PDB file of C-alpha atoms in Angstrom:
ATOM      1  CA  MET A 501       0.000   0.000   0.000  1.00  0.00           C
ATOM      2  CA  ILE A 502       1.394   3.391  -0.983  1.00  0.00           C
ATOM      3  CA  LYS A 503       0.958   6.565   1.035  1.00  0.00           C
ATOM      4  CA  ILE A 504      -0.543   9.577  -0.727  1.00  0.00           C
ATOM      5  CA  GLN A 505      -0.423  13.073   0.703  1.00  0.00           C
ATOM      6  CA  VAL A 506      -3.760  14.866   0.476  1.00  0.00           C
ATOM      7  CA  VAL A 507      -4.989  18.360   1.262  1.00  0.00           C
ATOM      8  CA  ASN A 508      -8.740  18.469   1.768  1.00  0.00           C
ATOM      9  CA  ARG A 509      -9.973  22.013   1.089  1.00  0.00           C
ATOM     10  CA  GLY A 510     -13.539  20.773   1.018  1.00  0.00           C
ATOM     11  CA  HIS A 511     -15.912  19.566   3.688  1.00  0.00           C
ATOM     12  CA  GLN A 512     -16.338  15.946   2.542  1.00  0.00           C
ATOM     13  CA  PRO A 513     -14.507  12.984   4.111  1.00  0.00           C
ATOM     14  CA  LEU A 514     -11.388  11.647   2.404  1.00  0.00           C
ATOM     15  CA  PRO A 515     -11.973   8.909  -0.183  1.00  0.00           C
ATOM     16  CA  THR A 516     -11.911   5.365   1.196  1.00  0.00           C
ATOM     17  CA  TYR A 517     -12.259   1.869  -0.220  1.00  0.00           C
ATOM     18  CA  ALA A 518     -15.740   0.407   0.284  1.00  0.00           C
ATOM     19  CA  THR A 519     -14.374  -3.139   0.708  1.00  0.00           C
ATOM     20  CA  SER A 520     -10.948  -4.679   1.257  1.00  0.00           C
ATOM     21  CA  GLN A 521     -10.727  -5.680  -2.425  1.00  0.00           C
ATOM     22  CA  SER A 522     -12.172  -2.556  -4.043  1.00  0.00           C
ATOM     23  CA  ALA A 523      -9.972  -1.130  -6.802  1.00  0.00           C
ATOM     24  CA  GLY A 524     -11.437   2.358  -6.627  1.00  0.00           C
ATOM     25  CA  MET A 525     -12.346   4.905  -3.971  1.00  0.00           C
ATOM     26  CA  ASP A 526     -15.474   7.015  -4.318  1.00  0.00           C
ATOM     27  CA  LEU A 527     -15.025  10.730  -5.004  1.00  0.00           C
ATOM     28  CA  ARG A 528     -17.695  13.038  -3.605  1.00  0.00           C
ATOM     29  CA  ALA A 529     -19.035  16.331  -4.916  1.00  0.00           C
ATOM     30  CA  ASN A 530     -17.943  19.270  -2.774  1.00  0.00           C
ATOM     31  CA  LEU A 531     -20.622  21.885  -3.433  1.00  0.00           C
ATOM     32  CA  THR A 532     -22.178  24.909  -1.768  1.00  0.00           C
ATOM     33  CA  ASP A 533     -25.301  24.570  -3.952  1.00  0.00           C
ATOM     34  CA  PRO A 534     -26.679  21.643  -5.990  1.00  0.00           C
ATOM     35  CA  ILE A 535     -25.782  21.537  -9.690  1.00  0.00           C
ATOM     36  CA  VAL A 536     -28.433  20.609 -12.252  1.00  0.00           C
ATOM     37  CA  LEU A 537     -27.135  18.687 -15.260  1.00  0.00           C
ATOM     38  CA  ARG A 538     -29.561  18.943 -18.159  1.00  0.00           C
ATOM     39  CA  PRO A 539     -29.594  16.209 -20.831  1.00  0.00           C
ATOM     40  CA  LEU A 540     -26.265  16.170 -22.732  1.00  0.00           C
ATOM     41  CA  GLU A 541     -24.836  18.885 -20.459  1.00  0.00           C
ATOM     42  CA  ARG A 542     -21.348  18.485 -18.998  1.00  0.00           C
ATOM     43  CA  ARG A 543     -19.919  20.223 -15.936  1.00  0.00           C
ATOM     44  CA  LEU A 544     -16.729  20.159 -13.916  1.00  0.00           C
ATOM     45  CA  ILE A 545     -17.672  19.044 -10.411  1.00  0.00           C
ATOM     46  CA  PRO A 546     -15.237  20.009  -7.615  1.00  0.00           C
ATOM     47  CA  THR A 547     -14.117  17.559  -4.937  1.00  0.00           C
ATOM     48  CA  GLY A 548     -12.042  19.859  -2.712  1.00  0.00           C
ATOM     49  CA  LEU A 549      -9.171  17.342  -2.860  1.00  0.00           C
ATOM     50  CA  HIS A 550      -5.550  18.016  -3.829  1.00  0.00           C
ATOM     51  CA  ILE A 551      -3.099  15.096  -3.899  1.00  0.00           C
ATOM     52  CA  ALA A 552       0.615  14.440  -4.316  1.00  0.00           C
ATOM     53  CA  LEU A 553       1.182  11.063  -5.941  1.00  0.00           C
ATOM     54  CA  PRO A 554       4.581   9.370  -5.894  1.00  0.00           C
ATOM     55  CA  ALA A 555       6.540   9.395  -9.166  1.00  0.00           C
ATOM     56  CA  GLY A 556       5.521   6.470 -11.374  1.00  0.00           C
ATOM     57  CA  TYR A 557       1.859   6.597 -10.292  1.00  0.00           C
ATOM     58  CA  GLU A 558      -1.306   8.156 -11.666  1.00  0.00           C
ATOM     59  CA  ALA A 559      -4.833   8.473 -10.351  1.00  0.00           C
ATOM     60  CA  GLN A 560      -7.542   7.435 -12.799  1.00  0.00           C
ATOM     61  CA  VAL A 561     -10.990   9.003 -12.454  1.00  0.00           C
ATOM     62  CA  ARG A 562     -13.700   6.634 -13.674  1.00  0.00           C
ATOM     63  CA  PRO A 563     -17.500   6.527 -13.751  1.00  0.00           C
ATOM     64  CA  ARG A 564     -19.544   4.879 -11.026  1.00  0.00           C
ATOM     65  CA  SER A 565     -21.401   1.981 -12.603  1.00  0.00           C
ATOM     66  CA  GLY A 566     -24.601   2.614 -10.613  1.00  0.00           C
ATOM     67  CA  LEU A 567     -24.869   6.233 -11.787  1.00  0.00           C
ATOM     68  CA  ALA A 568     -24.154   5.194 -15.364  1.00  0.00           C
ATOM     69  CA  LEU A 569     -26.756   2.417 -15.434  1.00  0.00           C
ATOM     70  CA  LYS A 570     -29.516   3.962 -13.341  1.00  0.00           C
ATOM     71  CA  LYS A 571     -29.179   7.655 -14.269  1.00  0.00           C
ATOM     72  CA  GLY A 572     -27.106   7.882 -17.482  1.00  0.00           C
ATOM     73  CA  ILE A 573     -24.406   9.914 -15.711  1.00  0.00           C
ATOM     74  CA  THR A 574     -20.807   9.221 -16.662  1.00  0.00           C
ATOM     75  CA  VAL A 575     -17.327  10.743 -16.615  1.00  0.00           C
ATOM     76  CA  LEU A 576     -16.653  12.408 -19.951  1.00  0.00           C
ATOM     77  CA  ASN A 577     -12.909  11.814 -20.307  1.00  0.00           C
ATOM     78  CA  THR A 578     -12.795   8.275 -19.042  1.00  0.00           C
ATOM     79  CA  PRO A 579     -10.497   7.484 -17.476  1.00  0.00           C
ATOM     80  CA  GLY A 580      -9.367  10.948 -16.524  1.00  0.00           C
ATOM     81  CA  THR A 581      -5.694  10.964 -15.558  1.00  0.00           C
ATOM     82  CA  ILE A 582      -4.243  12.836 -12.603  1.00  0.00           C
ATOM     83  CA  ASP A 583      -0.466  13.028 -13.018  1.00  0.00           C
ATOM     84  CA  ALA A 584       1.982  12.711 -10.140  1.00  0.00           C
ATOM     85  CA  ASP A 585       3.096  16.336 -10.492  1.00  0.00           C
ATOM     86  CA  TYR A 586      -0.425  17.868 -10.558  1.00  0.00           C
ATOM     87  CA  ARG A 587      -1.290  19.766  -7.380  1.00  0.00           C
ATOM     88  CA  GLY A 588      -4.570  21.419  -8.348  1.00  0.00           C
ATOM     89  CA  GLU A 589      -8.004  20.425  -7.162  1.00  0.00           C
ATOM     90  CA  ILE A 590      -9.361  17.135  -8.454  1.00  0.00           C
ATOM     91  CA  GLY A 591     -12.369  17.921 -10.601  1.00  0.00           C
ATOM     92  CA  VAL A 592     -14.680  15.399 -12.248  1.00  0.00           C
ATOM     93  CA  ILE A 593     -16.145  16.128 -15.691  1.00  0.00           C
ATOM     94  CA  LEU A 594     -19.651  14.671 -15.502  1.00  0.00           C
ATOM     95  CA  ILE A 595     -22.005  14.404 -18.468  1.00  0.00           C
ATOM     96  CA  ASN A 596     -25.695  13.593 -18.440  1.00  0.00           C
ATOM     97  CA  LEU A 597     -26.436  11.125 -21.247  1.00  0.00           C
ATOM     98  CA  SER A 598     -30.046  10.622 -20.160  1.00  0.00           C
ATOM     99  CA  GLN A 599     -33.187  12.434 -21.287  1.00  0.00           C
ATOM    100  CA  GLU A 600     -33.892  13.773 -17.785  1.00  0.00           C
ATOM    101  CA  GLU A 601     -32.258  16.409 -15.614  1.00  0.00           C
ATOM    102  CA  PHE A 602     -29.936  15.092 -12.922  1.00  0.00           C
ATOM    103  CA  VAL A 603     -29.182  16.992  -9.720  1.00  0.00           C
ATOM    104  CA  VAL A 604     -25.679  16.646  -8.269  1.00  0.00           C
ATOM    105  CA  ASN A 605     -25.954  17.235  -4.535  1.00  0.00           C
ATOM    106  CA  ASP A 606     -23.229  18.084  -2.061  1.00  0.00           C
ATOM    107  CA  GLY A 607     -21.582  14.894  -0.810  1.00  0.00           C
ATOM    108  CA  GLU A 608     -22.894  12.760  -3.666  1.00  0.00           C
ATOM    109  CA  ARG A 609     -20.571   9.978  -4.814  1.00  0.00           C
ATOM    110  CA  ILE A 610     -19.900  11.067  -8.394  1.00  0.00           C
ATOM    111  CA  ALA A 611     -16.937   8.997  -9.594  1.00  0.00           C
ATOM    112  CA  GLN A 612     -14.303   6.567  -8.454  1.00  0.00           C
ATOM    113  CA  MET A 613     -10.555   7.025  -8.338  1.00  0.00           C
ATOM    114  CA  VAL A 614      -8.098   4.201  -9.003  1.00  0.00           C
ATOM    115  CA  ILE A 615      -4.395   4.581  -8.165  1.00  0.00           C
ATOM    116  CA  ALA A 616      -2.210   2.848 -10.752  1.00  0.00           C
ATOM    117  CA  ARG A 617       1.462   2.411 -11.543  1.00  0.00           C
ATOM    118  CA  HIS A 618       2.576   3.441 -15.004  1.00  0.00           C
ATOM    119  CA  GLU A 619       5.671   3.315 -17.139  1.00  0.00           C
ATOM    120  CA  THR A 620       7.293   6.039 -19.189  1.00  0.00           C
ATOM    121  CA  ALA A 621       8.660   5.365 -22.652  1.00  0.00           C
ATOM    122  CA  ASP A 622      11.184   6.691 -25.130  1.00  0.00           C
ATOM    123  CA  PHE A 623      10.138   6.406 -28.772  1.00  0.00           C
ATOM    124  CA  ILE A 624      12.831   5.107 -31.090  1.00  0.00           C
ATOM    125  CA  GLU A 625      12.138   5.938 -34.701  1.00  0.00           C
ATOM    126  CA  VAL A 626      12.730   3.065 -37.138  1.00  0.00           C
ATOM    127  CA  ALA A 627      12.057   2.589 -40.854  1.00  0.00           C
ATOM    128  CA  VAL A 628      10.120  -0.695 -40.519  1.00  0.00           C
ATOM    129  CA  LEU A 629       8.415  -2.554 -37.685  1.00  0.00           C
ATOM    130  CA  GLU A 630       8.976  -6.238 -37.066  1.00  0.00           C
ATOM    131  CA  GLU A 631       6.142  -8.405 -38.439  1.00  0.00           C
ATOM    132  CA  SER A 632       3.521  -9.948 -36.140  1.00  0.00           C
ATOM    133  CA  GLU A 633       0.750 -12.505 -36.571  1.00  0.00           C
ATOM    134  CA  ARG A 634      -1.906  -9.785 -36.324  1.00  0.00           C
ATOM    135  CA  GLY A 635      -0.174  -7.325 -38.614  1.00  0.00           C
ATOM    136  CA  GLU A 636      -2.258  -4.224 -39.308  1.00  0.00           C
ATOM    137  CA  GLY A 637      -5.608  -5.860 -38.521  1.00  0.00           C
ATOM    138  CA  GLY A 638      -7.736  -3.915 -36.081  1.00  0.00           C
ATOM    139  CA  PHE A 639     -11.214  -2.639 -35.316  1.00  0.00           C
ATOM    140  CA  GLY A 640     -12.910  -6.052 -35.309  1.00  0.00           C
ATOM    141  CA  HIS A 641     -10.849  -7.654 -38.057  1.00  0.00           C
ATOM    142  CA  THR A 642     -11.192 -11.128 -36.482  1.00  0.00           C
ATOM    143  CA  GLY A 643     -14.952 -11.145 -37.120  1.00  0.00           C
ATOM    144  CA  VAL A 644     -17.822 -12.227 -34.926  1.00  0.00           C
ATOM    145  CA  LYS A 645     -17.774 -15.694 -33.412  1.00  0.00           C
TER     146      LYS A 645
END
């Protein structure tokens, strides 16, 4: 388990794991007034949280499956990436894909955050890539079985 420094400038509790094997922690809206999301409207929802991740880690902001299924609310840039050197407030870009208005209330669980290791890469330009079995096939090239 890694330790992550956090400054909570909001009034919501810090994110926690719901169960011992949960991959993500719920992020809560930190609002003074409710926000109404009309159909197809997107808004940046504040959380009040600022974090300092260790080098080699990112935080991924993902939709909550219950909100997506039951209300048509999802995270627009999924997964949203929070880099290790970002110190600003974590904001969640929510979009309403339903036909009904959705009210985001203070303290509402709006997304989940997964902490993940990542690698960095150096690109090495070459004239030709080594062949593979798949080749250039993509976008469903293997058909439907």
